Structures are given as C-alpha cells and as structure tokens.
PDB file of C-alpha atoms in Angstrom:
ATOM      1  CA  UNK A 153     -62.328 -10.255 -35.246  1.00  0.00           C
ATOM      2  CA  UNK A 154     -65.612  -8.386 -35.687  1.00  0.00           C
ATOM      3  CA  UNK A 155     -63.934  -5.786 -37.934  1.00  0.00           C
ATOM      4  CA  UNK A 156     -65.848  -2.500 -38.024  1.00  0.00           C
ATOM      5  CA  UNK A 157     -69.143  -2.366 -36.168  1.00  0.00           C
ATOM      6  CA  UNK A 158     -71.739   0.418 -36.299  1.00  0.00           C
ATOM      7  CA  UNK A 159     -74.807   1.162 -34.206  1.00  0.00           C
ATOM      8  CA  UNK A 160     -77.675   1.739 -34.659  1.00  0.00           C
ATOM      9  CA  UNK A 161     -78.564   0.064 -37.962  1.00  0.00           C
ATOM     10  CA  UNK A 162     -81.518   2.356 -38.552  1.00  0.00           C
ATOM     11  CA  UNK A 163     -82.842   5.479 -36.894  1.00  0.00           C
ATOM     12  CA  UNK A 164     -85.616   7.999 -37.503  1.00  0.00           C
ATOM     13  CA  UNK A 165     -84.988  11.517 -36.167  1.00  0.00           C
ATOM     14  CA  UNK A 166     -87.208  14.547 -36.021  1.00  0.00           C
ATOM     15  CA  UNK A 167     -85.868  17.839 -37.361  1.00  0.00           C
ATOM     16  CA  UNK A 168     -83.783  19.547 -34.684  1.00  0.00           C
ATOM     17  CA  UNK A 169     -83.026  16.392 -32.689  1.00  0.00           C
ATOM     18  CA  UNK A 170     -79.478  15.226 -32.041  1.00  0.00           C
ATOM     19  CA  UNK A 171     -77.897  11.800 -32.048  1.00  0.00           C
ATOM     20  CA  UNK A 172     -74.573   9.980 -32.032  1.00  0.00           C
ATOM     21  CA  UNK A 173     -73.662   7.282 -34.511  1.00  0.00           C
ATOM     22  CA  UNK A 174     -71.289   4.782 -32.952  1.00  0.00           C
ATOM     23  CA  UNK A 175     -68.331   3.149 -34.707  1.00  0.00           C
ATOM     24  CA  UNK A 176     -65.865   0.653 -33.243  1.00  0.00           C
ATOM     25  CA  UNK A 177     -63.031  -1.292 -34.866  1.00  0.00           C
ATOM     26  CA  UNK A 178     -60.990  -4.138 -33.394  1.00  0.00           C
ATOM     27  CA  UNK A 179     -58.162  -4.219 -35.964  1.00  0.00           C
ATOM     28  CA  UNK A 180     -55.951  -1.694 -34.148  1.00  0.00           C
ATOM     29  CA  UNK A 181     -56.109   0.631 -37.156  1.00  0.00           C
ATOM     30  CA  UNK A 182     -54.863   4.188 -36.751  1.00  0.00           C
ATOM     31  CA  UNK A 183     -56.990   5.660 -39.524  1.00  0.00           C
ATOM     32  CA  UNK A 184     -60.764   5.962 -39.266  1.00  0.00           C
ATOM     33  CA  UNK A 185     -63.316   7.640 -41.532  1.00  0.00           C
ATOM     34  CA  UNK A 186     -66.950   8.645 -41.706  1.00  0.00           C
ATOM     35  CA  UNK A 187     -68.741   8.727 -45.069  1.00  0.00           C
ATOM     36  CA  UNK A 188     -72.254   9.420 -46.186  1.00  0.00           C
ATOM     37  CA  UNK A 189     -73.761   7.732 -49.221  1.00  0.00           C
ATOM     38  CA  UNK A 190     -76.680   9.217 -51.120  1.00  0.00           C
ATOM     39  CA  UNK A 191     -78.303   7.505 -54.129  1.00  0.00           C
ATOM     40  CA  UNK A 192     -76.179   7.922 -57.253  1.00  0.00           C
ATOM     41  CA  UNK A 193     -73.659  10.138 -55.446  1.00  0.00           C
ATOM     42  CA  UNK A 194     -70.993   7.722 -54.291  1.00  0.00           C
ATOM     43  CA  UNK A 195     -69.304   8.017 -50.907  1.00  0.00           C
ATOM     44  CA  UNK A 196     -68.542  11.481 -49.538  1.00  0.00           C
ATOM     45  CA  UNK A 197     -66.028  11.892 -46.715  1.00  0.00           C
ATOM     46  CA  UNK A 198     -67.426  13.713 -43.671  1.00  0.00           C
ATOM     47  CA  UNK A 199     -64.577  13.516 -41.131  1.00  0.00           C
ATOM     48  CA  UNK A 200     -61.491  11.426 -40.619  1.00  0.00           C
ATOM     49  CA  UNK A 201     -58.929  10.650 -37.950  1.00  0.00           C
ATOM     50  CA  UNK A 202     -55.296   9.566 -38.231  1.00  0.00           C
ATOM     51  CA  UNK A 203     -55.027   8.550 -34.599  1.00  0.00           C
ATOM     52  CA  UNK A 204     -56.437   9.017 -31.120  1.00  0.00           C
ATOM     53  CA  UNK A 205     -56.924  12.701 -30.365  1.00  0.00           C
ATOM     54  CA  UNK A 206     -56.510  13.781 -34.010  1.00  0.00           C
ATOM     55  CA  UNK A 207     -59.457  14.551 -36.282  1.00  0.00           C
ATOM     56  CA  UNK A 208     -59.968  16.623 -39.403  1.00  0.00           C
ATOM     57  CA  UNK A 209     -62.733  17.688 -41.781  1.00  0.00           C
ATOM     58  CA  UNK A 210     -63.477  15.882 -44.997  1.00  0.00           C
ATOM     59  CA  UNK A 211     -65.477  17.023 -47.981  1.00  0.00           C
ATOM     60  CA  UNK A 212     -68.902  17.509 -46.302  1.00  0.00           C
ATOM     61  CA  UNK A 213     -68.393  18.255 -42.560  1.00  0.00           C
ATOM     62  CA  UNK A 214     -71.139  20.834 -41.975  1.00  0.00           C
ATOM     63  CA  UNK A 215     -73.687  19.725 -39.378  1.00  0.00           C
ATOM     64  CA  UNK A 216     -71.465  16.988 -37.937  1.00  0.00           C
ATOM     65  CA  UNK A 217     -68.851  16.593 -35.236  1.00  0.00           C
ATOM     66  CA  UNK A 218     -66.479  13.797 -34.259  1.00  0.00           C
ATOM     67  CA  UNK A 219     -64.140  12.806 -31.473  1.00  0.00           C
ATOM     68  CA  UNK A 220     -61.433  10.152 -31.172  1.00  0.00           C
ATOM     69  CA  UNK A 221     -60.520   9.465 -27.567  1.00  0.00           C
ATOM     70  CA  UNK A 222     -59.396   5.869 -28.195  1.00  0.00           C
ATOM     71  CA  UNK A 223     -57.940   3.937 -31.135  1.00  0.00           C
ATOM     72  CA  UNK A 224     -61.051   1.738 -31.305  1.00  0.00           C
ATOM     73  CA  UNK A 225     -63.908   4.265 -31.255  1.00  0.00           C
ATOM     74  CA  UNK A 226     -64.850   7.080 -33.613  1.00  0.00           C
ATOM     75  CA  UNK A 227     -68.371   8.415 -32.889  1.00  0.00           C
ATOM     76  CA  UNK A 228     -70.130  10.829 -35.242  1.00  0.00           C
ATOM     77  CA  UNK A 229     -72.383  13.441 -33.662  1.00  0.00           C
ATOM     78  CA  UNK A 230     -75.302  15.086 -35.467  1.00  0.00           C
ATOM     79  CA  UNK A 231     -76.514  18.293 -33.867  1.00  0.00           C
ATOM     80  CA  UNK A 232     -79.853  19.830 -34.917  1.00  0.00           C
ATOM     81  CA  UNK A 233     -80.744  17.190 -37.512  1.00  0.00           C
ATOM     82  CA  UNK A 234     -81.996  18.448 -40.881  1.00  0.00           C
ATOM     83  CA  UNK A 235     -83.755  16.592 -43.741  1.00  0.00           C
ATOM     84  CA  UNK A 236     -80.578  17.030 -45.827  1.00  0.00           C
ATOM     85  CA  UNK A 237     -78.837  14.646 -43.400  1.00  0.00           C
ATOM     86  CA  UNK A 238     -81.093  11.779 -44.444  1.00  0.00           C
ATOM     87  CA  UNK A 239     -78.574   9.313 -45.804  1.00  0.00           C
ATOM     88  CA  UNK A 240     -76.690   6.088 -45.174  1.00  0.00           C
ATOM     89  CA  UNK A 241     -73.606   6.570 -43.026  1.00  0.00           C
ATOM     90  CA  UNK A 242     -70.572   4.315 -43.236  1.00  0.00           C
ATOM     91  CA  UNK A 243     -67.621   4.131 -40.910  1.00  0.00           C
ATOM     92  CA  UNK A 244     -64.325   2.723 -42.170  1.00  0.00           C
ATOM     93  CA  UNK A 245     -60.896   2.023 -40.753  1.00  0.00           C
ATOM     94  CA  UNK A 246     -57.494   1.496 -42.316  1.00  0.00           C
ATOM     95  CA  UNK A 247     -53.965   0.607 -41.379  1.00  0.00           C
ATOM     96  CA  UNK A 248     -50.614   0.993 -43.072  1.00  0.00           C
ATOM     97  CA  UNK A 249     -51.736  -0.952 -46.162  1.00  0.00           C
ATOM     98  CA  UNK A 250     -54.019   1.964 -47.202  1.00  0.00           C
ATOM     99  CA  UNK A 251     -56.981  -0.363 -47.699  1.00  0.00           C
ATOM    100  CA  UNK A 252     -60.110   0.832 -45.921  1.00  0.00           C
ATOM    101  CA  UNK A 253     -62.498  -1.656 -44.320  1.00  0.00           C
ATOM    102  CA  UNK A 254     -66.117  -0.647 -43.938  1.00  0.00           C
ATOM    103  CA  UNK A 255     -68.817  -1.226 -41.379  1.00  0.00           C
ATOM    104  CA  UNK A 256     -72.369  -2.307 -42.264  1.00  0.00           C
ATOM    105  CA  UNK A 257     -73.761   1.225 -42.216  1.00  0.00           C
ATOM    106  CA  UNK A 258     -76.409   3.239 -40.370  1.00  0.00           C
ATOM    107  CA  UNK A 259     -79.523   4.309 -42.253  1.00  0.00           C
ATOM    108  CA  UNK A 260     -80.787   7.659 -40.983  1.00  0.00           C
ATOM    109  CA  UNK A 261     -84.097   9.265 -41.838  1.00  0.00           C
ATOM    110  CA  UNK A 262     -84.777  12.836 -40.710  1.00  0.00           C
ATOM    111  CA  UNK A 263     -88.416  13.889 -40.822  1.00  0.00           C
TER     112      UNK A 263
ATOM    113  CA  UNK B 262     -59.159  18.824 -58.658  1.00  0.00           C
ATOM    114  CA  UNK B 263     -58.913  15.075 -58.045  1.00  0.00           C
ATOM    115  CA  UNK B 264     -61.848  13.257 -59.587  1.00  0.00           C
ATOM    116  CA  UNK B 265     -63.142   9.744 -60.278  1.00  0.00           C
ATOM    117  CA  UNK B 266     -65.810   8.932 -62.865  1.00  0.00           C
ATOM    118  CA  UNK B 267     -67.329   5.498 -63.383  1.00  0.00           C
ATOM    119  CA  UNK B 268     -69.252   4.253 -66.393  1.00  0.00           C
ATOM    120  CA  UNK B 269     -71.772   3.012 -67.125  1.00  0.00           C
ATOM    121  CA  UNK B 270     -74.016   3.931 -64.178  1.00  0.00           C
ATOM    122  CA  UNK B 271     -75.916   0.675 -64.616  1.00  0.00           C
ATOM    123  CA  UNK B 272     -75.258  -2.494 -66.586  1.00  0.00           C
ATOM    124  CA  UNK B 273     -77.544  -5.449 -67.235  1.00  0.00           C
ATOM    125  CA  UNK B 274     -75.984  -8.694 -68.454  1.00  0.00           C
ATOM    126  CA  UNK B 275     -77.204 -12.171 -69.159  1.00  0.00           C
ATOM    127  CA  UNK B 276     -75.492 -14.923 -67.224  1.00  0.00           C
ATOM    128  CA  UNK B 277     -72.289 -15.805 -69.077  1.00  0.00           C
ATOM    129  CA  UNK B 278     -72.149 -12.516 -71.009  1.00  0.00           C
ATOM    130  CA  UNK B 279     -68.729 -10.967 -70.335  1.00  0.00           C
ATOM    131  CA  UNK B 280     -68.263  -7.183 -70.082  1.00  0.00           C
ATOM    132  CA  UNK B 281     -66.162  -4.428 -68.527  1.00  0.00           C
ATOM    133  CA  UNK B 282     -66.725  -1.565 -66.107  1.00  0.00           C
ATOM    134  CA  UNK B 283     -64.727   1.630 -66.495  1.00  0.00           C
ATOM    135  CA  UNK B 284     -63.173   3.940 -63.896  1.00  0.00           C
ATOM    136  CA  UNK B 285     -61.562   7.130 -65.204  1.00  0.00           C
ATOM    137  CA  UNK B 286     -59.533   9.215 -62.824  1.00  0.00           C
ATOM    138  CA  UNK B 287     -57.782  12.560 -62.597  1.00  0.00           C
ATOM    139  CA  UNK B 288     -55.421  12.794 -59.657  1.00  0.00           C
ATOM    140  CA  UNK B 289     -52.273  14.709 -58.816  1.00  0.00           C
ATOM    141  CA  UNK B 290     -50.086  11.632 -58.493  1.00  0.00           C
ATOM    142  CA  UNK B 291     -51.706   8.215 -58.035  1.00  0.00           C
ATOM    143  CA  UNK B 292     -50.736   6.256 -54.932  1.00  0.00           C
ATOM    144  CA  UNK B 293     -53.313   3.518 -55.410  1.00  0.00           C
ATOM    145  CA  UNK B 294     -56.590   2.629 -57.108  1.00  0.00           C
ATOM    146  CA  UNK B 295     -59.114   0.525 -55.220  1.00  0.00           C
ATOM    147  CA  UNK B 296     -62.101  -1.558 -56.309  1.00  0.00           C
ATOM    148  CA  UNK B 297     -64.905  -2.398 -53.899  1.00  0.00           C
ATOM    149  CA  UNK B 298     -68.076  -4.446 -54.206  1.00  0.00           C
ATOM    150  CA  UNK B 299     -71.226  -3.288 -52.404  1.00  0.00           C
ATOM    151  CA  UNK B 300     -74.321  -5.446 -51.961  1.00  0.00           C
ATOM    152  CA  UNK B 301     -77.677  -3.762 -51.221  1.00  0.00           C
ATOM    153  CA  UNK B 302     -77.977  -2.692 -47.588  1.00  0.00           C
ATOM    154  CA  UNK B 303     -74.337  -3.522 -46.795  1.00  0.00           C
ATOM    155  CA  UNK B 304     -71.008  -1.769 -46.545  1.00  0.00           C
ATOM    156  CA  UNK B 305     -68.438  -1.824 -49.357  1.00  0.00           C
ATOM    157  CA  UNK B 306     -66.245  -4.924 -49.467  1.00  0.00           C
ATOM    158  CA  UNK B 307     -62.628  -4.612 -50.631  1.00  0.00           C
ATOM    159  CA  UNK B 308     -61.707  -6.385 -53.880  1.00  0.00           C
ATOM    160  CA  UNK B 309     -58.410  -5.092 -55.313  1.00  0.00           C
ATOM    161  CA  UNK B 310     -55.690  -2.471 -55.067  1.00  0.00           C
ATOM    162  CA  UNK B 311     -53.663  -1.450 -58.135  1.00  0.00           C
ATOM    163  CA  UNK B 312     -50.585   0.741 -57.838  1.00  0.00           C
ATOM    164  CA  UNK B 313     -49.016   1.236 -61.262  1.00  0.00           C
ATOM    165  CA  UNK B 314     -49.950   1.280 -64.936  1.00  0.00           C
ATOM    166  CA  UNK B 315     -49.892  -2.191 -66.454  1.00  0.00           C
ATOM    167  CA  UNK B 316     -50.713  -3.925 -63.203  1.00  0.00           C
ATOM    168  CA  UNK B 317     -53.468  -6.563 -63.206  1.00  0.00           C
ATOM    169  CA  UNK B 318     -55.201  -8.431 -60.389  1.00  0.00           C
ATOM    170  CA  UNK B 319     -57.664 -11.327 -60.579  1.00  0.00           C
ATOM    171  CA  UNK B 320     -60.218 -12.878 -58.279  1.00  0.00           C
ATOM    172  CA  UNK B 321     -62.538 -15.588 -59.561  1.00  0.00           C
ATOM    173  CA  UNK B 322     -64.456 -14.058 -62.518  1.00  0.00           C
ATOM    174  CA  UNK B 323     -63.090 -10.539 -61.922  1.00  0.00           C
ATOM    175  CA  UNK B 324     -59.944  -8.987 -63.337  1.00  0.00           C
ATOM    176  CA  UNK B 325     -58.868  -5.407 -62.674  1.00  0.00           C
ATOM    177  CA  UNK B 326     -56.421  -3.545 -64.909  1.00  0.00           C
ATOM    178  CA  UNK B 327     -54.828  -0.105 -64.670  1.00  0.00           C
ATOM    179  CA  UNK B 328     -53.538   2.488 -67.131  1.00  0.00           C
ATOM    180  CA  UNK B 329     -52.327   6.032 -66.471  1.00  0.00           C
ATOM    181  CA  UNK B 330     -55.845   7.424 -66.914  1.00  0.00           C
ATOM    182  CA  UNK B 331     -58.296   4.639 -66.159  1.00  0.00           C
ATOM    183  CA  UNK B 332     -58.989   1.249 -64.700  1.00  0.00           C
ATOM    184  CA  UNK B 333     -61.199  -1.534 -65.999  1.00  0.00           C
ATOM    185  CA  UNK B 334     -62.978  -4.230 -64.065  1.00  0.00           C
ATOM    186  CA  UNK B 335     -63.482  -7.116 -66.452  1.00  0.00           C
ATOM    187  CA  UNK B 336     -66.170  -9.630 -65.586  1.00  0.00           C
ATOM    188  CA  UNK B 337     -65.856 -12.962 -67.382  1.00  0.00           C
ATOM    189  CA  UNK B 338     -68.869 -15.270 -67.687  1.00  0.00           C
ATOM    190  CA  UNK B 339     -70.741 -13.530 -64.853  1.00  0.00           C
ATOM    191  CA  UNK B 340     -73.215 -15.313 -62.597  1.00  0.00           C
ATOM    192  CA  UNK B 341     -76.291 -13.834 -60.859  1.00  0.00           C
ATOM    193  CA  UNK B 342     -74.333 -13.709 -57.579  1.00  0.00           C
ATOM    194  CA  UNK B 343     -72.005 -11.146 -59.196  1.00  0.00           C
ATOM    195  CA  UNK B 344     -74.894  -8.663 -59.140  1.00  0.00           C
ATOM    196  CA  UNK B 345     -73.842  -5.716 -56.973  1.00  0.00           C
ATOM    197  CA  UNK B 346     -72.639  -2.132 -57.133  1.00  0.00           C
ATOM    198  CA  UNK B 347     -68.933  -1.848 -57.914  1.00  0.00           C
ATOM    199  CA  UNK B 348     -67.120   1.186 -56.529  1.00  0.00           C
ATOM    200  CA  UNK B 349     -63.803   2.594 -57.682  1.00  0.00           C
ATOM    201  CA  UNK B 350     -61.664   4.863 -55.496  1.00  0.00           C
ATOM    202  CA  UNK B 351     -58.251   6.527 -55.792  1.00  0.00           C
ATOM    203  CA  UNK B 352     -55.704   7.667 -53.261  1.00  0.00           C
ATOM    204  CA  UNK B 353     -53.473  10.542 -54.222  1.00  0.00           C
ATOM    205  CA  UNK B 354     -49.813  10.741 -53.318  1.00  0.00           C
ATOM    206  CA  UNK B 355     -50.616  13.829 -51.243  1.00  0.00           C
ATOM    207  CA  UNK B 356     -53.007  11.783 -49.105  1.00  0.00           C
ATOM    208  CA  UNK B 357     -50.472   9.129 -48.157  1.00  0.00           C
ATOM    209  CA  UNK B 358     -50.346  10.350 -44.532  1.00  0.00           C
ATOM    210  CA  UNK B 359     -54.143  10.358 -44.146  1.00  0.00           C
ATOM    211  CA  UNK B 360     -55.259   7.377 -46.237  1.00  0.00           C
ATOM    212  CA  UNK B 361     -58.075   9.445 -47.757  1.00  0.00           C
ATOM    213  CA  UNK B 362     -59.864   7.994 -50.768  1.00  0.00           C
ATOM    214  CA  UNK B 363     -61.888   9.685 -53.500  1.00  0.00           C
ATOM    215  CA  UNK B 364     -64.775   7.531 -54.682  1.00  0.00           C
ATOM    216  CA  UNK B 365     -66.618   7.355 -57.976  1.00  0.00           C
ATOM    217  CA  UNK B 366     -70.406   7.101 -58.149  1.00  0.00           C
ATOM    218  CA  UNK B 367     -70.367   3.350 -58.732  1.00  0.00           C
ATOM    219  CA  UNK B 368     -71.677   0.993 -61.421  1.00  0.00           C
ATOM    220  CA  UNK B 369     -74.688  -1.146 -60.551  1.00  0.00           C
ATOM    221  CA  UNK B 370     -74.420  -4.529 -62.231  1.00  0.00           C
ATOM    222  CA  UNK B 371     -77.381  -6.867 -62.653  1.00  0.00           C
ATOM    223  CA  UNK B 372     -76.779 -10.367 -64.007  1.00  0.00           C
ATOM    224  CA  UNK B 373     -79.890 -12.218 -65.107  1.00  0.00           C
ATOM    225  CA  UNK B 374     -80.033 -16.029 -65.174  1.00  0.00           C
TER     226      UNK B 374
END
C-alpha cells in the first residue's frame, strides 16, 4: 500500500493563478481531509469529506474548493492564488478507527 | 470553544536526558487524544491514541499518558533520532461522525549527542 500520496511536492504560483493539489489514498478510507500548516501555527483544517460526493468546510475554507467523486481521490482547488495561501498543504485519510494518516505534503509558494 | 495547547514550543535535550512534553486541552467531551511525530519536510506520523483518563501507551522511548485536562509525552533517555516536532490533537465526541481533529501548535524537540 502506498498510503496517502500527494502531487506536486512543490509549486510556485503567481498571484491570481489557479492550481489543483492532488490527493489519493489506497486504504479505502471514507474520511479525507485537507490541512494547511504555517510555521508555529499547527495544522488548520481547510475542507473534509466523509464519503464520495460529500464535502464540508473546515476552519479556514476561504479561497479553496474541493470535490470527492471517488473514495480514493480528494483534490483541492485554489482559485486566484494569493500570498496568504503560501503554506504547506497536507492531505489525510481516516477509517473507522479515527486515526488519520497523512501524505507527504505539498509546499506552495505564491509570489 | 475546543482548544489544544502544547508546551513548551521548543525543547533542547542532551542525549540521555529524560523530559516530558505537555498537551493541555479543552473539549466538549473527549473521544480521543492523538500524538503524532513530524520530521522536517514530511507529513505527520501517527504515534498513539488515548481514550480515557489514566490510560498509558508506550513505544520504545516514548510513553503517553492522559488525564481529564492534559496529556504528557514522556521521553526516556532520548537519542538524536528522536529529534522531531511532536503534535497533539483531540477529537471531540461531537465530531465522531466526521473524524475531525483539533491540533495543537506542536513542540519541536532537539536531542544533541
């Protein structure tokens, strides 16, 4: 099992550009999550999904969108990138045991 | 409001010098408390889950304990490879159908040889 995979590993965006961060899990988990991590700020929940076709906002959803068309994939869309979205983004998945398993992260720089 | 606070923010130890990391929480009904380890440039790696006050879990040089207000991660005779950021997170009873976690800011541990 690969677990949770994320692409790309690193990306530089110009202000106003858009991009999609990809996340795939092969553990057949129903729950999936997107977090951002800023220095000294811990992990903040952006969006989450409890199953295919079901998504909901987390703590910091502004400027982001998600979709969940399959159990495996949970892409995060950034529209009109802003410098405030410079961060490290982590995708996680979880099953009935409540434990969340994280991907390796995507480092995003918006200039 | 549910909240998690970790202390200290950073901790420097000599190899073999035991210490503890603290995680204080305020939550409307605790379903579980989680400890993760995060190495630089990587995603958090799951260590432990604690469910009720008095519970303890151990893994190599790490032992996690839980009370009604806080959790401790005890590190006994640490080695340089224990250097990492340790994250604490809680899941409230009200989040049992979503699995949502609330994370603390983390404690960055450096163990010098």
